[in-house]
Amino acid sequence: MIVVMKPKATARQISDVINRVQADGYRAHLSEGEQHTIIGVVGESPTPLREENYSVMEGVEKVMRVSVPYKLASRHFHPADTLVPLNGALMGGQKVLVIAGPCSVESRDQIIELACAVKEAGATALRGGAFKPRTSPYSFQGYGEKALQWLAEARERTGLPVVTEVMDAALVPLVCQYADVLQIGARNMQNFTLLNAAGESQHTILLKRGMSSTVEDLLMSAEYILAQGNKRVMVCERGIRTFEKATRNTFDVNAIPVLKAATHLPVVADPSHAVGLWEYVEPIARSAVAAGADGLIVEVHARPEEAVSDGRQSLKPDRFKAMMEQVRRVAEAVGRTA
Ligand code: PEP
Ligand code: MN
């Protein structure tokens, strides 16, 4: 349930509603918009919530039941867009922000070379995997902490914040020491222990959609992080499994406007994993921005033929630069910048 206060509701009237929520055994979450203060009521209690008891309170404009199971992630609770700071810019704001870099961090020189290249092309943040979630236990698993150190060095050189995946709750403190943004990968989207640890860290989180998860599942996972009081969450569409075999996954372009309507959180698209073939990354990136994505995360590699993972979907730096130009033009066509 949400309680929408009148535009002129006083601080006293707001605190009376919060006290009533707590007396009924629920948690109150405050969202202060330009016009209205909204009080979200979450949790479980033996006391039933009676809308009429709240709607008669002073300063209350209306009381609404929220039928979706996610609450803190929902736009009903928080109508204004959440803006997540990234490198002096805001993910979710007017500018479409691009995170770019290799699938895996392969060496110190590799990540520094790529950080310089993607920065030059206009990227806002650097990606690179130190802990890799591989389908096969025999595939390259990542250089772990050594790779985190190389990423931190690349940040020092370029000023680009670092986005990297954390696969295990126990590793959250270590990855937080080096990363600016913790990525939770598709395969871990419903690792609830990890989601709680990521929430508790209060670090910025990039939460990727599971390959067989619905939009609602994704937002329920975001809810875990938000429920820990961590509001800096971005959600990411990265392609889903379908019957189609021509591409690695199927980019669910529908999910972009659906997510933008359902949640206030910034929506990022990953055209690289969505399509899996470098030659289609640019058109999928364009479609994501045209559909309203706030940001992109793109794999770039100087020598894809030598990449230890995802070379087939990695753009060379010059192609990434060309993609950025196309993305800029599409962003402008939909009233944004890039
Ligand atoms: C990645 O970003 O390299 C990755 C493994 O992505 P996903 O979790 O979406 O498969
Ligand atoms: Mn990858």
Coordinates of C-alpha atoms and ligand atoms in Angstrom, one line a residue:
M1 CA 0.0 0.0 0.0
I2 CA 1.1 3.6 -0.6
V3 CA -0.1 6.7 1.1
V4 CA 0.2 9.8 -1.1
M5 CA 0.3 13.0 0.9
K6 CA -1.2 16.3 -0.3
P7 CA 1.3 18.8 -1.8
K8 CA 0.9 21.0 1.3
A9 CA 1.0 18.2 3.9
T10 CA 3.0 19.3 7.0
A11 CA 5.9 17.5 8.5
R12 CA 3.7 16.6 11.5
Q13 CA 1.0 15.1 9.2
I14 CA 3.7 13.0 7.5
S15 CA 5.1 11.8 10.8
D16 CA 1.6 10.9 12.1
V17 CA 1.2 8.6 9.1
I18 CA 4.6 7.0 9.6
N19 CA 3.8 6.5 13.3
R20 CA 0.6 4.8 12.4
V21 CA 2.3 2.5 9.9
Q22 CA 4.8 1.5 12.5
A23 CA 2.1 1.0 15.1
D24 CA 0.3 -1.3 12.7
G25 CA 3.6 -3.4 12.5
Y26 CA 4.8 -2.3 9.1
R27 CA 7.8 -0.5 7.7
A28 CA 7.4 3.0 6.2
H29 CA 9.6 4.2 3.3
L30 CA 9.5 7.8 2.5
S31 CA 9.9 9.2 -1.0
E32 CA 9.9 12.9 -1.3
G33 CA 9.0 14.1 -4.8
E34 CA 8.7 17.6 -6.1
Q35 CA 4.9 17.7 -5.5
H36 CA 4.0 14.9 -3.2
T37 CA 5.5 13.0 -0.4
I38 CA 4.8 9.3 -0.8
I39 CA 4.9 6.8 2.1
G40 CA 5.4 3.2 1.1
V41 CA 4.1 0.6 3.5
V42 CA 6.0 -2.7 3.3
G43 CA 6.4 -5.8 5.4
E44 CA 4.2 -8.3 7.1
S45 CA 2.1 -7.8 10.2
P46 CA -0.9 -9.6 11.9
T47 CA -2.7 -6.3 11.8
P48 CA -4.6 -5.9 8.5
L49 CA -3.9 -2.7 6.6
R50 CA -7.1 -0.7 6.2
E51 CA -7.0 1.8 3.5
E52 CA -9.9 3.8 5.0
N53 CA -8.1 4.3 8.3
Y54 CA -5.3 6.0 6.4
S55 CA -7.3 8.0 3.9
V56 CA -9.1 9.9 6.7
M57 CA -5.9 11.1 8.2
E58 CA -5.0 14.7 7.8
G59 CA -2.8 15.7 5.0
V60 CA -3.5 12.4 3.1
E61 CA -4.5 12.8 -0.5
K62 CA -5.1 9.2 -1.4
V63 CA -4.2 5.6 -0.5
M64 CA -3.5 3.0 -3.1
R65 CA -2.9 -0.7 -3.1
V66 CA 0.1 -1.7 -5.1
S67 CA -0.6 -4.9 -6.9
V68 CA 3.0 -5.7 -8.0
P69 CA 5.1 -7.7 -5.6
Y70 CA 8.1 -5.4 -5.7
K71 CA 7.5 -2.3 -3.7
L72 CA 10.7 -0.2 -3.3
A73 CA 11.6 -0.8 -6.9
S74 CA 8.2 0.2 -8.2
R75 CA 7.4 3.6 -9.7
H76 CA 4.3 3.8 -7.6
F77 CA 6.5 4.1 -4.5
H78 CA 8.9 6.5 -6.1
P79 CA 7.5 8.2 -9.2
A80 CA 10.7 10.2 -10.0
D81 CA 13.6 8.6 -11.8
T82 CA 16.4 7.5 -9.5
L83 CA 19.7 9.0 -10.7
V84 CA 22.8 6.9 -9.9
P85 CA 26.1 8.9 -9.9
L86 CA 28.8 7.6 -12.2
N87 CA 32.0 9.5 -12.9
G88 CA 30.5 12.9 -12.3
A89 CA 27.5 12.0 -14.5
L90 CA 24.1 10.5 -13.6
M91 CA 22.9 7.2 -14.9
G92 CA 19.1 7.6 -15.4
G93 CA 19.5 11.3 -16.4
Q94 CA 19.4 13.0 -19.7
K95 CA 22.7 11.6 -21.0
V96 CA 23.0 8.0 -22.1
L97 CA 26.1 6.7 -20.3
V98 CA 28.3 3.9 -21.7
I99 CA 30.3 1.3 -19.7
A100 CA 32.9 -0.4 -21.9
G101 CA 35.8 -2.8 -21.7
P102 CA 36.8 -6.4 -22.1
C103 CA 34.8 -9.4 -21.0
S104 CA 37.8 -10.5 -18.9
V105 CA 40.8 -8.7 -17.5
E106 CA 43.6 -10.6 -19.1
S107 CA 46.7 -8.6 -18.1
R108 CA 47.8 -5.2 -16.7
D109 CA 48.7 -3.9 -20.2
Q110 CA 45.5 -5.2 -21.8
I111 CA 43.2 -3.4 -19.3
I112 CA 45.2 -0.2 -19.4
E113 CA 45.3 -0.1 -23.2
L114 CA 41.5 -0.7 -23.4
A115 CA 40.7 1.8 -20.6
C116 CA 42.5 4.5 -22.6
A117 CA 40.8 3.4 -25.8
V118 CA 37.2 3.4 -24.4
K119 CA 37.8 6.6 -22.6
E120 CA 39.0 8.3 -25.8
A121 CA 35.8 7.0 -27.5
G122 CA 33.6 8.6 -24.8
A123 CA 32.9 5.8 -22.3
T124 CA 31.9 6.9 -18.8
A125 CA 33.1 3.8 -17.0
L126 CA 35.4 0.8 -17.5
R127 CA 34.1 -2.8 -17.3
G128 CA 36.3 -6.0 -17.0
G129 CA 35.8 -9.3 -15.3
A130 CA 38.1 -10.5 -12.5
F131 CA 35.9 -13.3 -11.4
K132 CA 34.2 -15.0 -14.4
P133 CA 31.0 -17.0 -14.2
R134 CA 31.9 -19.7 -16.9
T135 CA 29.5 -22.4 -18.0
S136 CA 32.5 -24.9 -18.0
P137 CA 34.7 -25.4 -15.0
Y138 CA 37.6 -25.9 -17.5
S139 CA 37.2 -22.4 -19.0
F140 CA 39.2 -19.4 -17.9
Q141 CA 37.9 -18.4 -14.5
G142 CA 39.5 -14.9 -14.2
Y143 CA 42.6 -13.6 -12.5
G144 CA 40.7 -12.7 -9.3
E145 CA 42.4 -10.1 -7.0
K146 CA 45.3 -9.5 -9.3
A147 CA 42.8 -8.4 -12.0
L148 CA 41.1 -6.1 -9.5
Q149 CA 44.5 -4.5 -8.9
W150 CA 45.0 -4.0 -12.6
L151 CA 41.5 -2.5 -12.9
A152 CA 42.3 -0.1 -10.1
E153 CA 45.5 0.9 -11.9
A154 CA 43.5 1.5 -15.1
R155 CA 41.2 3.7 -13.1
E156 CA 44.2 5.7 -11.8
R157 CA 45.5 6.2 -15.3
T158 CA 42.2 7.2 -16.9
G159 CA 39.8 8.4 -14.2
L160 CA 37.2 5.8 -15.4
P161 CA 35.3 4.1 -12.5
V162 CA 35.5 0.4 -12.5
V163 CA 32.5 -2.0 -13.0
T164 CA 33.3 -5.6 -12.2
E165 CA 31.4 -8.8 -11.3
V166 CA 31.2 -10.2 -7.8
M167 CA 30.1 -13.9 -7.8
D168 CA 30.0 -14.7 -4.1
A169 CA 28.7 -12.9 -1.0
A170 CA 32.0 -13.7 0.8
L171 CA 33.9 -11.7 -1.9
V172 CA 31.8 -8.6 -1.7
P173 CA 34.2 -6.8 0.8
L174 CA 37.2 -7.6 -1.4
V175 CA 35.5 -6.5 -4.7
C176 CA 34.3 -3.3 -2.9
Q177 CA 37.9 -2.4 -2.1
Y178 CA 38.7 -2.1 -5.8
A179 CA 35.4 -1.5 -7.7
D180 CA 33.2 1.5 -8.0
V181 CA 30.2 -0.6 -9.2
L182 CA 29.5 -4.2 -8.3
Q183 CA 28.1 -6.2 -11.2
I184 CA 25.8 -9.1 -10.3
G185 CA 25.7 -11.4 -13.3
A186 CA 22.8 -13.1 -15.1
R187 CA 23.7 -16.4 -13.5
N188 CA 23.6 -15.0 -10.0
M189 CA 20.5 -12.8 -10.3
Q190 CA 18.6 -14.9 -7.9
N191 CA 21.5 -15.6 -5.5
F192 CA 19.7 -14.1 -2.6
T193 CA 22.6 -14.3 -0.2
L194 CA 24.7 -12.3 -2.7
L195 CA 21.9 -9.8 -3.2
N196 CA 21.6 -9.2 0.5
A197 CA 25.4 -8.8 0.8
A198 CA 25.5 -6.4 -2.2
G199 CA 22.7 -4.4 -0.6
E200 CA 24.4 -4.2 2.8
S201 CA 27.6 -3.0 1.1
Q202 CA 25.9 0.2 0.1
H203 CA 28.0 0.1 -3.1
T204 CA 26.5 1.0 -6.5
I205 CA 25.1 -2.2 -8.1
L206 CA 24.6 -3.2 -11.7
L207 CA 22.1 -6.1 -11.6
K208 CA 21.8 -8.1 -14.8
R209 CA 18.7 -10.0 -15.8
G210 CA 18.9 -13.7 -15.6
M211 CA 18.7 -15.4 -19.0
S212 CA 15.5 -17.2 -18.0
S213 CA 14.1 -14.6 -15.7
T214 CA 11.1 -12.4 -16.2
V215 CA 11.1 -8.6 -15.8
E216 CA 9.2 -9.2 -12.5
D217 CA 11.9 -11.6 -11.3
L218 CA 14.5 -9.0 -12.1
L219 CA 12.7 -6.3 -10.1
M220 CA 12.1 -8.7 -7.2
S221 CA 15.9 -9.2 -7.1
A222 CA 16.4 -5.4 -7.2
E223 CA 14.0 -5.3 -4.3
Y224 CA 16.4 -7.4 -2.2
I225 CA 19.1 -4.8 -2.6
L226 CA 16.8 -1.9 -2.0
A227 CA 15.4 -3.5 1.1
Q228 CA 18.9 -3.3 2.6
G229 CA 18.7 0.5 2.3
N230 CA 20.9 0.6 -0.8
K231 CA 19.3 2.9 -3.4
R232 CA 22.1 2.9 -5.9
V233 CA 20.9 0.1 -8.2
M234 CA 20.8 -0.1 -12.0
V235 CA 19.1 -3.0 -13.7
C236 CA 20.3 -4.4 -17.0
E237 CA 18.7 -6.2 -19.9
R238 CA 21.3 -8.6 -21.4
G239 CA 19.2 -10.9 -23.6
I240 CA 17.1 -13.9 -22.8
R241 CA 17.0 -17.5 -23.9
T242 CA 14.5 -18.2 -26.6
F243 CA 14.1 -20.9 -29.3
E244 CA 16.2 -18.8 -31.6
K245 CA 19.7 -20.1 -32.3
A246 CA 20.9 -17.5 -34.8
T247 CA 22.2 -15.4 -32.0
R248 CA 23.6 -16.2 -28.5
N249 CA 20.5 -14.8 -26.8
T250 CA 17.5 -12.7 -27.8
F251 CA 17.6 -9.0 -26.9
D252 CA 14.3 -8.3 -25.2
V253 CA 13.8 -4.8 -26.5
N254 CA 10.3 -4.9 -24.9
A255 CA 11.9 -5.0 -21.5
I256 CA 13.4 -1.5 -21.9
P257 CA 10.1 0.5 -22.0
V258 CA 8.4 -2.1 -19.7
L259 CA 11.2 -1.6 -17.1
K260 CA 11.1 2.2 -17.5
A261 CA 7.4 2.2 -16.8
A262 CA 7.6 -0.3 -13.9
T263 CA 10.6 1.0 -12.0
H264 CA 12.3 4.3 -11.2
L265 CA 15.7 2.6 -11.4
P266 CA 18.1 3.3 -14.3
V267 CA 17.8 0.8 -17.1
V268 CA 21.0 -0.4 -18.8
A269 CA 21.2 -2.6 -21.9
D270 CA 24.0 -5.0 -22.8
P271 CA 23.9 -5.6 -26.5
S272 CA 27.1 -7.7 -26.4
H273 CA 25.8 -10.6 -24.4
A274 CA 22.3 -10.1 -25.9
V275 CA 23.4 -10.9 -29.4
G276 CA 26.7 -12.6 -29.0
L277 CA 28.1 -11.5 -32.4
W278 CA 30.1 -8.3 -32.8
E279 CA 28.7 -7.4 -36.1
Y280 CA 25.2 -7.0 -34.6
V281 CA 26.2 -5.2 -31.4
E282 CA 25.9 -1.7 -32.9
P283 CA 22.3 -2.1 -34.3
I284 CA 21.2 -3.7 -31.0
A285 CA 22.8 -0.8 -29.1
R286 CA 21.0 1.6 -31.3
S287 CA 17.7 -0.1 -30.7
A288 CA 18.2 -0.1 -26.9
V289 CA 18.8 3.6 -26.9
A290 CA 15.9 4.3 -29.2
A291 CA 13.7 2.3 -26.8
G292 CA 14.7 4.4 -23.9
A293 CA 17.7 2.7 -22.2
D294 CA 19.6 5.0 -19.9
G295 CA 22.9 3.3 -20.5
L296 CA 24.8 0.6 -22.3
I297 CA 27.5 -1.9 -21.2
V298 CA 29.6 -3.1 -24.2
E299 CA 32.5 -5.5 -24.6
V300 CA 35.6 -4.1 -26.3
H301 CA 38.8 -6.0 -27.0
A302 CA 41.9 -4.8 -29.0
R303 CA 42.5 -8.3 -30.4
P304 CA 39.2 -10.3 -30.2
E305 CA 40.8 -13.3 -31.9
E306 CA 43.1 -13.6 -28.8
A307 CA 40.4 -13.0 -26.2
V308 CA 40.1 -15.5 -23.4
S309 CA 36.4 -15.0 -23.3
D310 CA 33.6 -13.6 -25.5
G311 CA 35.9 -12.5 -28.3
R312 CA 33.1 -13.3 -30.8
Q313 CA 31.0 -10.5 -29.4
S314 CA 33.8 -8.0 -28.7
L315 CA 34.1 -4.8 -30.7
K316 CA 37.6 -3.6 -31.6
P317 CA 38.2 0.0 -30.3
D318 CA 37.7 1.6 -33.7
R319 CA 34.4 -0.1 -34.1
F320 CA 33.4 0.8 -30.6
K321 CA 34.2 4.4 -31.5
A322 CA 32.0 4.2 -34.5
M323 CA 29.2 2.7 -32.4
M324 CA 29.4 5.6 -30.0
E325 CA 28.9 8.0 -32.8
Q326 CA 25.8 6.1 -34.0
V327 CA 24.5 5.9 -30.4
R328 CA 24.9 9.6 -30.1
R329 CA 22.8 10.2 -33.2
V330 CA 20.1 8.0 -31.9
A331 CA 20.2 9.5 -28.5
E332 CA 19.7 13.0 -30.0
A333 CA 16.8 11.7 -32.1
V334 CA 15.0 10.6 -28.9
G335 CA 15.7 13.9 -27.1
R336 CA 18.8 12.8 -25.2
T337 CA 22.6 13.1 -25.4
A338 CA 25.3 10.4 -25.3
Ligands
PEP1 C1 29.7 -10.4 -18.4 O1 29.3 -9.2 -18.3 O2 30.8 -10.7 -18.9 C2 28.8 -11.5 -18.1 C3 29.2 -12.7 -17.8 O3 27.5 -11.2 -18.3 P1 26.1 -12.0 -18.0 O4 26.1 -12.2 -16.5 O5 25.0 -11.1 -18.5 O6 26.2 -13.3 -18.8
MN2 MN 31.3 -11.5 -21.3

